[in-house]
Amino acid sequence: MKDIAIRGYCDRPSVATGETIRFYVSANETRGTFDAELVRLIHGDSNPAGPGYKEEAIKSDLEGQYPARFQRTQFGSYVEVADPDAGLQPDGAFSVHLFLWSTTPSRGRQGIASRWNDERQSGWNLAIEDGRVVFTIGDGSGATSSVVSDRPLFQQIWYSITGVYDPEKKQLRLYQKSVVNRTNSRFGLVVPLDSDCAVSADATVKAADSETSLLIAGLGEAAAQDGRTWCIAHYNGKVDAPKIYGCALGQDDAEKLSRGEIVRPISRLAHWDFSAGIGLNGIPTDHVVDASGNGHHGRCMNQPDRGSTGWNWDGHEENFIHCPEQYGALWFHEDCLDDCRWEKDFEFTVPEGLKSDFYAVKIRYEDTEDYIPFFVLPPRGTATAPILVIASTLSYLAYANEQIMHKADIGQAVAGHTPVLNENDVELHKNLSYYGLSTYDGHIDGRGVQYTSWRRPIMNLRPKHRQGFGSIWELPADLHLIDWLNHNGFEYDVATEHDLNDQGAELLRRYKVVLTGSHPEYQTWANADAWEDYLADGGRGMYLAANGMYWIVEVHPEKPWVMEVRKELGVTAWEAPPGEYHYSTNGRRGGRFRGRARATQKIWGTGMSSFGFDHSGYFVQMPDSQDERVAWIMEGIDPEERIGDGGLVGGGAGGYELDRYDLALGTPPNTLLLASSVEHSVVYTVIPDDKAFPHPGMNGGEHPFVRADITYFSTANGGGMFATSSISWLGSLSWNDYDNNVSKMTKNVLNQFIKDEPAPRV
């Protein structure tokens, strides 16, 4: 496999006529030039049984050569407090206090709070080294003084930590005290923790000005350049209520602070209250408030977890907006990334007349290439075609740079075979800090990843990418639909789930019919509202997918390129910790739509039922398929025909993830069940949502819930909804040179739905 030499990203998923989108590129070396051109993406599957990979080069102003350069990425979350006047670097005595909950105390050197220049060894820092808290000052010449705790930290235990510099006594002091209650830590009150201490050491140097910002959860690499301090030695874990005092605190002061009491308010230089700003809409901001009144406000970098339980959480309240005083913690991770923050390489203003579609900038450097996908919308407020395709950008973000198949313990078991790796997988493994994690991964400390960003290279959001289970997934799979629409001459516009979240049902109402891609799993509550209102008002929908509208997500209101998810029990790679099920971005509860009385069946007719990734089955027709009211759907298909007995994804149209008709979960009672899938292996299993008590007989061939159902129902006001309930459905559209009954059925429905007449009633 070749090493990847270039990669890039754009600043947002979609752009309309007359608007500008920006692109950011980094090469392995600052040397030479790279080529860029605009391409329209048509078909992303290189499976030899299909039409092959297709793209169309588009002449544009962005085409050309650009200087290649390496751009550094700041990885890891932290808080930065600009301090140009050195107000947080006192000349005399000072003290630092905070509450600490470390998730990886033995993972090397980690800065907890610092105004430190590691290059010059100047300033001060409170850190963890060799599993113990250390308070250090440095004079800038290489000389330092430190005091080290004589008790190691226990993992996931809350501590009160106070570091003191006392020049009068020429002394450094460190006070460490566990503040465990019944619910805030890994252990409870019955464990006799031997972790409290009060230690001192000689201070033989004076702290010199570090010329850096103050950082919480890291150390400054060197003096600030262009107003930016690079953060190293990241801390993993929570910090609550950090404070700085312009005096030398004593042990009595430290004891009071450990109880949450106020001490020496006149001497307090800064007090960062991470709960300040929590309101009815959560805490949707990166702003960090200095509650001391001295104006040393800070900013979260790379999206630490907000709305996290603090040192004093007692377990009685689970929503942080109702009890902000117990949610004063930020949870930091060394592998967070919300924006690479690279310098712009070029931009593109969409010219009038460019077709709304799936596009990418194709970049080439030396012998490697990369694609930076984006989506062109029609002019704002207009429709240029009767059909709208919704690109599943929220699900693209959820899976962005996932490493399930080659890192998750159960990855191979879920797929039923060994993973298929490619260059992108190897690149993610070798150079994770360029790319960041997906919401299917865990942070280095085991916490599930709940924030994901568009502003970074997303290596599996590439038209040629193949998933670890050997087939294509998300964007490349959605191109099966784009190719089929082009092959059959259908006119369509494209919008994204981000656009739907912004515009609601107003966007959908411009079109006669709206089509999903193959896997719209992650949706905002607003998107579900838009779909439901559109269909109820007479719109027509085609759900050409499975496992849609399963997880509720939120888009960050200040950073719309960032998405948040909080997961619960279900088909999930992780579960949110106790007390942390509510979104920081709006305060609402996360989890599944089904868990909030909104199963997908209530809107699209079918909902998630089973999954497996070894091979796909086919559909057999049910009695409703012969109902004369749906003869238009079945036109040209013999009553005995298997539907989808062949395809590019798993070898059939019924596979990978499957949805079912279920009246108990809200399938409209007038829904007709046209066909159900069969021939699923034991790798397919019923989802946890339907397993009150796990027992034998829960897999393919044994349980009736292991199936996909093709359904149709009509809605009020002339609307209609058609669902195929399988991720692999779109992969069968081009099977046998597009001459197959999956293509025929899909075309029958689409031709009917674009007519100037109500959808047929059932």
PDB file of C-alpha atoms in Angstrom, residues 253-254 256-257 260-268:
ATOM      1  CA  ASP A 253      -7.517  27.221  52.954  1.00  0.00           C
ATOM      2  CA  ALA A 254      -6.993  24.056  50.924  1.00  0.00           C
ATOM      3  CA  LYS A 256     -12.054  24.747  52.844  1.00  0.00           C
ATOM      4  CA  LEU A 257     -11.636  24.727  49.078  1.00  0.00           C
ATOM      5  CA  GLY A 260     -16.428  24.039  47.916  1.00  0.00           C
ATOM      6  CA  GLU A 261     -16.145  26.987  50.301  1.00  0.00           C
ATOM      7  CA  ILE A 262     -15.007  30.465  49.303  1.00  0.00           C
ATOM      8  CA  VAL A 263     -11.598  31.545  50.579  1.00  0.00           C
ATOM      9  CA  ARG A 264      -9.711  34.835  50.270  1.00  0.00           C
ATOM     10  CA  PRO A 265     -11.958  36.354  47.570  1.00  0.00           C
ATOM     11  CA  ILE A 266      -9.916  39.564  47.446  1.00  0.00           C
ATOM     12  CA  SER A 267      -6.814  37.588  46.441  1.00  0.00           C
ATOM     13  CA  ARG A 268      -8.581  35.589  43.749  1.00  0.00           C
TER      14      ARG A 268
END
